[in-house]
XYZ file of C-alpha atoms in Angstrom:
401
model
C 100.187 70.334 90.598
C 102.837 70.851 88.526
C 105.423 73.224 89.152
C 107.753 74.784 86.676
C 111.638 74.649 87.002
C 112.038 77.706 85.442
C 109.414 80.111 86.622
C 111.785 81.290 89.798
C 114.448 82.733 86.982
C 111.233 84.937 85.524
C 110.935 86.292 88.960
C 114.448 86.985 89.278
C 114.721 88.302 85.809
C 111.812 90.646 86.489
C 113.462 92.104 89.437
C 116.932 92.158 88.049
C 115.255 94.583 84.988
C 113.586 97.111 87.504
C 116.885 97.133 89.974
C 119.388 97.392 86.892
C 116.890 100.232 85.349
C 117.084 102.140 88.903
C 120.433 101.626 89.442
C 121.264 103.488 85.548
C 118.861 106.151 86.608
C 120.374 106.423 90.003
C 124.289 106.624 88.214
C 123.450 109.389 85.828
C 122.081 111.429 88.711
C 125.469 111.583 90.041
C 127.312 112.101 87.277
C 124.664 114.476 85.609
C 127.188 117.441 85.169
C 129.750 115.162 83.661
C 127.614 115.130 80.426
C 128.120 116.777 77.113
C 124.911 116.092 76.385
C 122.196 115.524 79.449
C 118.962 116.480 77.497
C 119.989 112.726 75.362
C 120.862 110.552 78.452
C 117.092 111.738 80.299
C 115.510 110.960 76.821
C 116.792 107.176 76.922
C 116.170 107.159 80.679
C 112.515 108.159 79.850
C 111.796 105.548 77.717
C 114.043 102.921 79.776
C 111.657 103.813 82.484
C 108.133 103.209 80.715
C 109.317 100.338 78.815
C 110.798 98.495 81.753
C 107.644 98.840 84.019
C 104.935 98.320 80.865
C 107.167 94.946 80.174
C 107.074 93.294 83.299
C 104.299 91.344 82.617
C 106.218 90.198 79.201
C 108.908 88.674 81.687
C 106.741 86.516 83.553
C 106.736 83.526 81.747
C 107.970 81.644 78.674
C 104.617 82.280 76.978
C 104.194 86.060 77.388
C 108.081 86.414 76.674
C 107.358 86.686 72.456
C 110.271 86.558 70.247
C 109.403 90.268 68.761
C 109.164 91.593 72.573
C 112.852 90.104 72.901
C 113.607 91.810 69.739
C 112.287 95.337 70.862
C 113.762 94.819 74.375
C 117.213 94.071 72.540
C 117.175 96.960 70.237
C 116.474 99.588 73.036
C 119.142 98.178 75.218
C 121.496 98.334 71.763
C 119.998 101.997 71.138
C 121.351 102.758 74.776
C 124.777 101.806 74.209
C 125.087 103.115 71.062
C 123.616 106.622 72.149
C 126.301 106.709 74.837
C 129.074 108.983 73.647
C 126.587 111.635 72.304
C 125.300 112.180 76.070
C 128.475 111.276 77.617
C 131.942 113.049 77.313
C 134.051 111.391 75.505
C 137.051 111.672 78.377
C 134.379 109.734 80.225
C 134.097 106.967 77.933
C 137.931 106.835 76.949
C 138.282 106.185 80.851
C 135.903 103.507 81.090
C 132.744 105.139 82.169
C 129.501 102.641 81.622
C 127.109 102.932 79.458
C 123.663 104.242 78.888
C 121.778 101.246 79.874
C 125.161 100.141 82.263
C 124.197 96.316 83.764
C 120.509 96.740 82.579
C 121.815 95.267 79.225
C 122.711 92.238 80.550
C 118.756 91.513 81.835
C 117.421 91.804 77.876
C 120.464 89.114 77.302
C 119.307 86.549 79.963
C 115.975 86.773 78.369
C 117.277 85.698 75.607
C 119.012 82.634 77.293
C 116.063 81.582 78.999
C 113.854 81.862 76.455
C 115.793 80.122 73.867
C 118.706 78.159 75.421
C 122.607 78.773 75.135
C 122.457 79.536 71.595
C 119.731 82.372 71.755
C 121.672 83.880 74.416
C 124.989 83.713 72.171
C 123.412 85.919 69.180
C 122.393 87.594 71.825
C 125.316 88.422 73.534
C 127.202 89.200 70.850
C 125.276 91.860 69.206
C 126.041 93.428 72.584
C 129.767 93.276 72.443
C 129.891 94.571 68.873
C 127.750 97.340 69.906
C 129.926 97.766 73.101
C 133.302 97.630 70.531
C 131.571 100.714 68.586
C 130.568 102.567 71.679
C 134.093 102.719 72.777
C 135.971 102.783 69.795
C 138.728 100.257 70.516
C 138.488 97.017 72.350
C 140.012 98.127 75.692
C 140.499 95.532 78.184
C 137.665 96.491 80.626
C 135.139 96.606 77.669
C 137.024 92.902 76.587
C 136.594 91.969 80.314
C 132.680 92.989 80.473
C 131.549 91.403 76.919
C 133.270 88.263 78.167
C 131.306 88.215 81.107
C 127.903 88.785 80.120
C 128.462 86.435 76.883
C 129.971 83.044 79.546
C 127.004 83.811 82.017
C 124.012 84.301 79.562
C 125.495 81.136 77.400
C 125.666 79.344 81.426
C 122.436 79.909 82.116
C 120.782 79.546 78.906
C 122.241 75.484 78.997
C 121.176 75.352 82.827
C 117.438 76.207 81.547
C 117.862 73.593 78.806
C 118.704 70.557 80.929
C 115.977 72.039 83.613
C 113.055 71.788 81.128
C 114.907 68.238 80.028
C 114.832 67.285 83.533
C 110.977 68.787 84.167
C 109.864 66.350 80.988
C 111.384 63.565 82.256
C 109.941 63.856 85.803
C 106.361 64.775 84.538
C 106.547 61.598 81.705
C 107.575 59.147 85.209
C 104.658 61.019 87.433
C 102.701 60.090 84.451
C 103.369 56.530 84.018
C 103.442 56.053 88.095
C 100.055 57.414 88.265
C 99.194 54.443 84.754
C 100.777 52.141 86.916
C 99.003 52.687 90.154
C 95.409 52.808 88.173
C 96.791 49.733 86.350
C 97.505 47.947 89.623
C 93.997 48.725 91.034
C 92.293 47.964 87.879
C 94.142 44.652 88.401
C 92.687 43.955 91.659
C 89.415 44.803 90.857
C 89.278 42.282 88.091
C 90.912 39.614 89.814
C 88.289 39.537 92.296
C 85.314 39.248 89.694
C 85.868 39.190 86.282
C 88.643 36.558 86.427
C 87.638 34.775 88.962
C 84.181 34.196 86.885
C 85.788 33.437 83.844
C 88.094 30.646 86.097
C 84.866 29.291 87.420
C 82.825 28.665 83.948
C 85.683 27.266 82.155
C 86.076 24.661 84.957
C 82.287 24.088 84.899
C 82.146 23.983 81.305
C 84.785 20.958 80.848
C 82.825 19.090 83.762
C 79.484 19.349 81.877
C 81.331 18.876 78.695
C 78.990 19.236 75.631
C 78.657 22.932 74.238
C 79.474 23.329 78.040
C 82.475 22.644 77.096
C 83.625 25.111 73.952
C 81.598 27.854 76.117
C 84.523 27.209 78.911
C 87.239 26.738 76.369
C 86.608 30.654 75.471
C 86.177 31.628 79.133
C 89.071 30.487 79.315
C 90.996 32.377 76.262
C 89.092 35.415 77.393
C 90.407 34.914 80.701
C 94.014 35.515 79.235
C 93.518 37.947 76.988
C 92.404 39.846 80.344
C 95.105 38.832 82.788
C 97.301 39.511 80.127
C 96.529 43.420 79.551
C 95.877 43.889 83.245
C 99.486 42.862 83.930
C 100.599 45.458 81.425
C 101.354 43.316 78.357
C 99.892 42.891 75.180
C 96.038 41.502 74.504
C 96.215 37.631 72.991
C 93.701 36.795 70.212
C 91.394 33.975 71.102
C 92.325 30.830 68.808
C 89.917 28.418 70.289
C 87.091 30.947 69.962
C 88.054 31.343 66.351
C 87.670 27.485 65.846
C 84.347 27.420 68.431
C 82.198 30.326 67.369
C 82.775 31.930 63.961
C 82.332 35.862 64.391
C 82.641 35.753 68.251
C 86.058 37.083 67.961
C 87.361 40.293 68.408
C 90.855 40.934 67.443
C 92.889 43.379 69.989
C 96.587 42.844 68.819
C 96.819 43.915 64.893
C 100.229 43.203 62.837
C 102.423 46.008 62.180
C 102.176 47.849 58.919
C 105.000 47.357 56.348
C 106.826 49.959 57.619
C 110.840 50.460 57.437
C 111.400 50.729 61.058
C 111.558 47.905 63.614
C 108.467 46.205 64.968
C 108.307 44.745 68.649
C 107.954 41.061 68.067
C 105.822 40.464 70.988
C 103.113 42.194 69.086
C 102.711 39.072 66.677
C 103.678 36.419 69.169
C 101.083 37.344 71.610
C 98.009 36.170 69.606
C 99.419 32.695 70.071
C 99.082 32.337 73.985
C 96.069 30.888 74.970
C 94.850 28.925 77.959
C 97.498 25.657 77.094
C 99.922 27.956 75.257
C 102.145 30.138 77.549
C 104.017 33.170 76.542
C 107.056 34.346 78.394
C 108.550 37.540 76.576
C 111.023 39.839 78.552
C 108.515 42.632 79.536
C 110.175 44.998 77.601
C 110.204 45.297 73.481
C 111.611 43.427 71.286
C 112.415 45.055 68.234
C 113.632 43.440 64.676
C 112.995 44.562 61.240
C 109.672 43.737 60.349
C 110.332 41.355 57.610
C 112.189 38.779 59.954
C 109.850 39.632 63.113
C 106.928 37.933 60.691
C 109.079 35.272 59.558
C 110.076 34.269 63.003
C 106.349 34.691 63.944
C 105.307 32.365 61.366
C 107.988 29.683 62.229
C 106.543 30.080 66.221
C 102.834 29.248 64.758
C 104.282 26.185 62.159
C 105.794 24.673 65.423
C 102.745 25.268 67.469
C 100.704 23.486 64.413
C 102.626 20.740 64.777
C 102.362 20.375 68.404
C 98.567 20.791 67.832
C 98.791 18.055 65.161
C 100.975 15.542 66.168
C 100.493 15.619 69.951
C 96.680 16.565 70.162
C 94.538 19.544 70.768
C 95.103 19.438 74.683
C 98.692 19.954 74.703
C 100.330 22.176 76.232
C 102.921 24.654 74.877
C 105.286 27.278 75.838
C 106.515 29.701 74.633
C 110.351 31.856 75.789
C 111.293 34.745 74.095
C 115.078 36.295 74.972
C 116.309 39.345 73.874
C 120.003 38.726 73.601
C 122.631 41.609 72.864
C 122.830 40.376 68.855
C 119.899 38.016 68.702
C 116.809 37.233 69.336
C 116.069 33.699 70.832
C 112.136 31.836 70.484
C 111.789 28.614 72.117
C 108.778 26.469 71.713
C 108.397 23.561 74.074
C 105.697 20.585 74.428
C 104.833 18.221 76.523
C 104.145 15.873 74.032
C 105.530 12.702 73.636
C 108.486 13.688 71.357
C 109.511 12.738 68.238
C 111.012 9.012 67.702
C 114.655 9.340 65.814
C 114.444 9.421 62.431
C 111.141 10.462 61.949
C 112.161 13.900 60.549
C 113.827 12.565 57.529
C 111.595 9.858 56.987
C 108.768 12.847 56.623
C 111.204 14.400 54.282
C 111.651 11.952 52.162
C 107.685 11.173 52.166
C 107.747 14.651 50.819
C 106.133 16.410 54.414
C 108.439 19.406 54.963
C 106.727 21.066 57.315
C 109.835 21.263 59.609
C 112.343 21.863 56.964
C 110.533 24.742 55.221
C 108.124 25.943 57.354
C 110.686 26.433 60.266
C 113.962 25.611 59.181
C 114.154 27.125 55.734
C 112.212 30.364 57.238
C 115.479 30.553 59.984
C 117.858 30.119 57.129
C 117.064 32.815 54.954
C 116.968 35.006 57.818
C 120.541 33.912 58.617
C 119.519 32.270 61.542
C 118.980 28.936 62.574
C 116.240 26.298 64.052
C 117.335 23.502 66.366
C 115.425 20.827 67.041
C 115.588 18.842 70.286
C 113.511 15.696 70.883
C 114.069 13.085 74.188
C 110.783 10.295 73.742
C 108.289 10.938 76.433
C 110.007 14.214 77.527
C 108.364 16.568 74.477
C 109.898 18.316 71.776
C 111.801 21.906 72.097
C 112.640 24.174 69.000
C 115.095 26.420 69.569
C 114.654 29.874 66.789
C 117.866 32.239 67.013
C 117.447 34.978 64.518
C 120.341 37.618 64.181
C 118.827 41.764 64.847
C 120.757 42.599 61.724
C 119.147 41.729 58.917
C 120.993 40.104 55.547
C 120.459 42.922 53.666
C 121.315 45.179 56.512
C 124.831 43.188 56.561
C 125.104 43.367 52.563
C 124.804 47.383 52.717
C 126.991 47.732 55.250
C 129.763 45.721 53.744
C 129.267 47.490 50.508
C 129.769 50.965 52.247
């Protein structure tokens, strides 16, 4: 059940309206002979009366509380205090004598304010104290001293309402994503004790029986990550080995991001490469470049995992770090390969191979980043990808500004 932060200032408004209406009626009955004019003050008081009562249900709520209902309300109360000195004598008025409507005023103000915020309440509250400066004629000090009031306290409470209904978002959006993460959770625990657990058990079968055994247990077990995976929250992986094992059995649950100006989260387009030997380790949390480098750095991450399939075999295992640093992002891939003997990389070079010195390196470079490569024989091979969060071009524009 949700409760609203602001319904307990409707209730208070509604009762301020009716005691501030009494209280007017209640004044002029003691000062009834004091008046030039009576017959104009019961008139008002008439129609202060109805419309106060017929409006409570108008003050109930944010929803019934219409802009043209604060617009009428406002114009009566203005009405009041501008009606003032042909009821009242004007000895009355010159000696600081209220008005009409008196403190009733200030309830169509606070309306305002929590209806709208601060700044409603400051149109609001101003309209009153230039229809207070005509009522009076001058801007004595009392009348100075009243306006004053009524405009600080309506603009007070009309911020306190804004930062409630801030604060009532913000605890409704965490209720919300507590109640995701306890379904989440038992979703979790569900599937770990069947589905999972099923999936574990055929692709151990399968590479026992070997055979189409085998490829069946290879996408058990991509189908098992793609499930622990979004269980734990994260984002679905894209079954490679069931891509290479049976054409059309795939279905793809991570798309790339459109070509759209604003940043993209690069876990989005590194998570199709986990699979059962490929392990991705991302920071939980999103990692967001421009989308032009978050592909480029994607595609350097899947030309280093092609040559760990291709140089080291299809059994190796890979893994994958991503680290969200203040200025850069940081992708390491690591094998447990062999490694690669020294030299080798510019003897492939100058065979003409430049897998690593395009695909990766040259990629890294025109994002003004860079690729390290770091090789120990029978230890594996680790490339280290640092690309900067600004952008070239992003760097260019500024420096021409």
């Amino acid at each position: 059940m949700r409760m609203s932060v602001e319904q307990p200032l409707w209730r208070a408004l509604a009762g301020y309206r009716v005691l501030t209406m009494l209280y007017a009626v209640g004044f002029f009955a003691t000062a009834y002979d004091g008046f030039d004019r009576p017959w104009v003050a019961v008139a008002y008081y008439c129609v202060l009366f109805v419309w106060t009562v017929a409006t409570l249900p108008k003050v109930a709520n944010a929803a019934s509380c219409t802009k043209r209902f604060l617009a009428a309300d406002l114009t009566i109360a203005l009405t009041g205090i501008l009606l003032t000195p042909f009821a009242d004598a004007h000895e009355r008025i010159q000696s600081g004598g209220p008005t009409l409507p008196s403190i009733w005023t200030a309830g169509s103000v606070l309306a305002f304010a929590i209806k709208g915020g601060w700044r409603w309440a400051a149109a609001a509250s101003t309209a009153v104290a230039v229809a207070n400066l005509i009522e009076r004629g001058s801007p004595a000090r009392d009348t100075v001293h009243n306006v004053v009031l009524v405009w600080v306290a309506s603009i007070a409470i009309g911020y306190v309402v804004e930062v409630a209904r801030a604060s009532e978002r913000t605890l409704a959006r965490a209720l919300e994503i507590e109640a995701a993460t306890r379904e989440r959770e038992r979703l979790a625990r569900d599937i770990h004790d069947s589905v999972l657990q099923v999936l574990a058990m055929v692709q151990r079968r399968g590479a026992v029986l070997g055979g189409e055994a085998a490829a069946l247990g290879r996408m058990a077990g991509e189908q098992e990550v793609a499930l622990r995976t979004l269980v734990s929250g994260g984002l679905v992986p894209v079954s490679r080995v069931s891509e290479d094992a049976a054409e059309g059995a795939v279905v793809r649950a991570v798309e790339e991001p459109d070509d759209s100006t604003g940043p993209v989260d690069l876990r989005a387009l590194l998570a199709p490469f986990a699979s059962a030997r490929v392990n991705l380790a991302d920071p939980g949390a999103a990692v967001p470049l421009p989308p032009a480098a978050a592909r480029e750095l994607a595609a350097a991450v899947g030309a280093a995992l092609d040559n760990v399939r291709e140089h080291v075999g299809e059994d190796a295992r890979a893994w994958i770090l991503v680290e969200d640093e203040p200025d850069e992002v940081i992708v390491t891939v690591r094998d447990d390969g062999p490694g690669i003997p020294e030299g080798r990389l510019a003897q492939a070079e100058g065979e003409g191979r430049l897998g690593v010195a395009l695909s990766i390196r040259g990629r890294l470079r025109d994002l003004g980043g860079s690729a390290e490569l770091i090789s120990v024989p029978g230890q594996g091979t680790e490339v280290e990808l640092k690309v900067p969060k600004e952008s070239k071009s992003s760097r260019g524009k500024a420096d021409r500004r």
